[in-house]
Amino acid sequence: MEDVVLNANTAFYNAFEAGDLDLMAAVWLPDPDPVCIHPGNAAISGYAEMMRAWAMIFANTPYIQFFLTDVQVRADEDVAYVTCTENVLSSGEGAPEEGFAGGKALATNVFRKTSSGWRLWIHHASPVLSSSGGRQEEAP
C-alpha cells in the first residue's frame, strides 16, 4: 500500500513540474474540501479555488524541478501521508535574470483512498530555516 501512496505523491510532483493543470486536477480529491498551503502563503481551500491558484502558479513558473529527500510514508486503510524535503530549482519570479533560484521546504502531503485510487487531500509546505535562524529561499 505504501508504494501506491508514494506513486500518488510522485504524480503530484510530476504534475507540478509539467505545469499541467489537467494532471494536477486528477491528483487532487475534490471533496471534502482539499487544502493547499505553499510556503509563506495563506491556505487555499476548496477544489475550484485551488485549481485557479494552480493555473496562476503554472502561468508564472516557466521551470520548476523537485528533488525530494527524507521521504517517509505512513498509510492506513483510507488515509495516508508522505513527509519529505522539497529541494527546488526554479526559474521565473524571484530567480536571477537568465538563471535559476533554489529553495527548500518541508512538505506534508495527506492522501485519502477513493474508488479511483489515492487522491491528495492536503498539501502543506513550510520554508526551512537556515542554521542562522533566518528563512532560506522559499519553494512554491
mmCIF file of C-alpha atoms in Angstrom:
data_model
loop_
_atom_site.group_PDB
_atom_site.id
_atom_site.type_symbol
_atom_site.label_atom_id
_atom_site.label_comp_id
_atom_site.label_asym_id
_atom_site.label_seq_id
_atom_site.Cartn_x
_atom_site.Cartn_y
_atom_site.Cartn_z
ATOM 1 C CA MET A 1 0.000 0.000 0.000
ATOM 2 C CA GLU A 2 2.877 2.387 0.762
ATOM 3 C CA ASP A 3 4.200 2.028 -2.793
ATOM 4 C CA VAL A 4 0.836 3.071 -4.218
ATOM 5 C CA VAL A 5 0.769 6.151 -1.966
ATOM 6 C CA LEU A 6 4.329 7.033 -2.994
ATOM 7 C CA ASN A 7 3.229 6.742 -6.632
ATOM 8 C CA ALA A 8 0.375 9.187 -5.940
ATOM 9 C CA ASN A 9 2.883 11.543 -4.297
ATOM 10 C CA THR A 10 5.146 11.284 -7.357
ATOM 11 C CA ALA A 11 2.169 12.064 -9.609
ATOM 12 C CA PHE A 12 1.638 15.323 -7.680
ATOM 13 C CA TYR A 13 5.221 16.481 -8.190
ATOM 14 C CA ASN A 14 5.202 15.315 -11.840
ATOM 15 C CA ALA A 15 2.065 17.403 -12.494
ATOM 16 C CA PHE A 16 3.711 20.375 -10.743
ATOM 17 C CA GLU A 17 6.917 20.064 -12.792
ATOM 18 C CA ALA A 18 4.956 19.655 -16.035
ATOM 19 C CA GLY A 19 2.785 22.699 -15.284
ATOM 20 C CA ASP A 20 -0.168 20.615 -16.433
ATOM 21 C CA LEU A 21 -3.484 21.686 -14.915
ATOM 22 C CA ASP A 22 -5.300 18.549 -16.125
ATOM 23 C CA LEU A 23 -2.720 16.296 -14.451
ATOM 24 C CA MET A 24 -2.868 18.404 -11.285
ATOM 25 C CA ALA A 25 -6.668 18.281 -11.234
ATOM 26 C CA ALA A 26 -6.548 14.474 -11.478
ATOM 27 C CA VAL A 27 -4.244 14.239 -8.454
ATOM 28 C CA TRP A 28 -6.492 16.119 -6.024
ATOM 29 C CA LEU A 29 -9.522 14.935 -4.091
ATOM 30 C CA PRO A 30 -12.397 17.271 -4.967
ATOM 31 C CA ASP A 31 -14.434 16.582 -1.796
ATOM 32 C CA PRO A 32 -14.309 17.103 1.121
ATOM 33 C CA ASP A 33 -12.649 20.443 0.537
ATOM 34 C CA PRO A 34 -8.955 19.980 -0.142
ATOM 35 C CA VAL A 35 -6.409 22.400 1.336
ATOM 36 C CA CYS A 36 -3.129 23.616 -0.130
ATOM 37 C CA ILE A 37 -0.590 25.734 1.760
ATOM 38 C CA HIS A 38 2.505 26.961 -0.068
ATOM 39 C CA PRO A 39 5.431 28.402 1.950
ATOM 40 C CA GLY A 40 4.653 31.860 3.288
ATOM 41 C CA ASN A 41 1.120 31.933 1.879
ATOM 42 C CA ALA A 42 -2.393 31.608 3.247
ATOM 43 C CA ALA A 43 -4.276 28.341 2.955
ATOM 44 C CA ILE A 44 -6.219 27.755 -0.241
ATOM 45 C CA SER A 45 -9.390 25.790 0.488
ATOM 46 C CA GLY A 46 -11.785 24.193 -1.937
ATOM 47 C CA TYR A 47 -11.196 22.423 -5.210
ATOM 48 C CA ALA A 48 -12.260 25.225 -7.602
ATOM 49 C CA GLU A 49 -10.258 27.885 -5.741
ATOM 50 C CA MET A 50 -7.220 25.620 -5.645
ATOM 51 C CA MET A 51 -7.365 24.879 -9.374
ATOM 52 C CA ARG A 52 -7.487 28.637 -10.076
ATOM 53 C CA ALA A 53 -4.397 29.061 -7.869
ATOM 54 C CA TRP A 54 -2.562 26.249 -9.685
ATOM 55 C CA ALA A 55 -3.389 27.865 -13.046
ATOM 56 C CA MET A 56 -1.785 31.114 -11.810
ATOM 57 C CA ILE A 57 1.282 29.279 -10.489
ATOM 58 C CA PHE A 58 1.730 27.428 -13.778
ATOM 59 C CA ALA A 59 1.310 30.655 -15.797
ATOM 60 C CA ASN A 60 4.074 32.328 -13.769
ATOM 61 C CA THR A 61 6.544 29.453 -13.392
ATOM 62 C CA PRO A 62 8.466 28.755 -16.599
ATOM 63 C CA TYR A 63 10.524 25.988 -14.982
ATOM 64 C CA ILE A 64 10.430 24.078 -11.722
ATOM 65 C CA GLN A 65 12.053 20.825 -10.650
ATOM 66 C CA PHE A 66 11.793 18.979 -7.348
ATOM 67 C CA PHE A 67 14.410 16.738 -5.792
ATOM 68 C CA LEU A 68 12.713 15.010 -2.866
ATOM 69 C CA THR A 69 14.761 13.824 0.099
ATOM 70 C CA ASP A 70 13.918 12.447 3.544
ATOM 71 C CA VAL A 71 10.767 10.831 2.099
ATOM 72 C CA GLN A 72 8.677 8.932 4.634
ATOM 73 C CA VAL A 73 5.242 7.421 4.166
ATOM 74 C CA ARG A 74 2.581 6.194 6.564
ATOM 75 C CA ALA A 75 -0.539 4.510 5.252
ATOM 76 C CA ASP A 76 -3.649 3.271 6.978
ATOM 77 C CA GLU A 77 -6.658 1.786 5.247
ATOM 78 C CA ASP A 78 -8.221 5.053 3.985
ATOM 79 C CA VAL A 79 -5.766 7.860 4.844
ATOM 80 C CA ALA A 80 -2.039 8.177 4.260
ATOM 81 C CA TYR A 81 0.599 10.853 4.448
ATOM 82 C CA VAL A 82 4.007 11.491 2.969
ATOM 83 C CA THR A 83 6.552 13.815 4.544
ATOM 84 C CA CYS A 84 9.571 14.990 2.591
ATOM 85 C CA THR A 85 12.042 17.754 1.987
ATOM 86 C CA GLU A 86 11.383 19.573 -1.285
ATOM 87 C CA ASN A 87 14.682 20.702 -2.799
ATOM 88 C CA VAL A 88 13.526 23.040 -5.551
ATOM 89 C CA LEU A 89 15.178 24.507 -8.616
ATOM 90 C CA SER A 90 13.079 27.081 -10.481
ATOM 91 C CA SER A 91 13.143 29.993 -12.871
ATOM 92 C CA GLY A 92 10.713 32.858 -13.123
ATOM 93 C CA GLU A 93 9.722 35.341 -10.447
ATOM 94 C CA GLY A 94 12.420 35.609 -7.785
ATOM 95 C CA ALA A 95 15.109 33.963 -9.910
ATOM 96 C CA PRO A 96 18.123 35.922 -11.117
ATOM 97 C CA GLU A 97 17.882 37.106 -14.729
ATOM 98 C CA GLU A 98 18.948 34.299 -17.069
ATOM 99 C CA GLY A 99 19.251 31.959 -14.105
ATOM 100 C CA PHE A 100 17.626 29.743 -11.565
ATOM 101 C CA ALA A 101 16.672 30.067 -7.923
ATOM 102 C CA GLY A 102 16.922 27.286 -5.381
ATOM 103 C CA GLY A 103 14.878 26.684 -2.291
ATOM 104 C CA LYS A 104 13.985 24.133 0.298
ATOM 105 C CA ALA A 105 10.722 23.364 2.055
ATOM 106 C CA LEU A 106 9.408 20.656 4.327
ATOM 107 C CA ALA A 107 6.187 19.186 2.988
ATOM 108 C CA THR A 108 3.374 17.029 4.262
ATOM 109 C CA ASN A 109 1.035 15.517 1.682
ATOM 110 C CA VAL A 110 -2.097 13.830 3.026
ATOM 111 C CA PHE A 111 -3.958 11.386 0.782
ATOM 112 C CA ARG A 112 -7.385 9.746 1.007
ATOM 113 C CA LYS A 113 -8.262 6.466 -0.654
ATOM 114 C CA THR A 114 -11.134 6.682 -3.134
ATOM 115 C CA SER A 115 -12.758 4.287 -5.554
ATOM 116 C CA SER A 116 -10.394 5.669 -8.219
ATOM 117 C CA GLY A 117 -7.237 5.437 -6.115
ATOM 118 C CA TRP A 118 -5.333 7.631 -3.662
ATOM 119 C CA ARG A 119 -6.060 11.350 -4.069
ATOM 120 C CA LEU A 120 -4.239 14.283 -2.499
ATOM 121 C CA TRP A 121 -6.344 15.954 0.184
ATOM 122 C CA ILE A 122 -3.882 18.306 1.909
ATOM 123 C CA HIS A 123 -0.529 19.726 0.789
ATOM 124 C CA HIS A 124 1.367 21.841 3.301
ATOM 125 C CA ALA A 125 4.891 23.100 2.622
ATOM 126 C CA SER A 126 6.872 25.230 5.072
ATOM 127 C CA PRO A 127 10.157 27.017 4.438
ATOM 128 C CA VAL A 128 13.279 25.562 6.025
ATOM 129 C CA LEU A 129 15.055 27.813 8.490
ATOM 130 C CA SER A 130 18.761 28.237 7.895
ATOM 131 C CA SER A 131 21.237 27.432 10.662
ATOM 132 C CA SER A 132 21.420 31.173 11.459
ATOM 133 C CA GLY A 133 17.680 31.205 12.173
ATOM 134 C CA GLY A 134 16.728 33.143 9.027
ATOM 135 C CA ARG A 135 14.492 31.795 6.314
ATOM 136 C CA GLN A 136 16.050 30.257 3.242
ATOM 137 C CA GLU A 137 14.684 30.843 -0.218
ATOM 138 C CA GLU A 138 11.095 29.664 -0.319
ATOM 139 C CA ALA A 139 9.933 26.940 -2.634
ATOM 140 C CA PRO A 140 6.441 27.155 -4.171
#
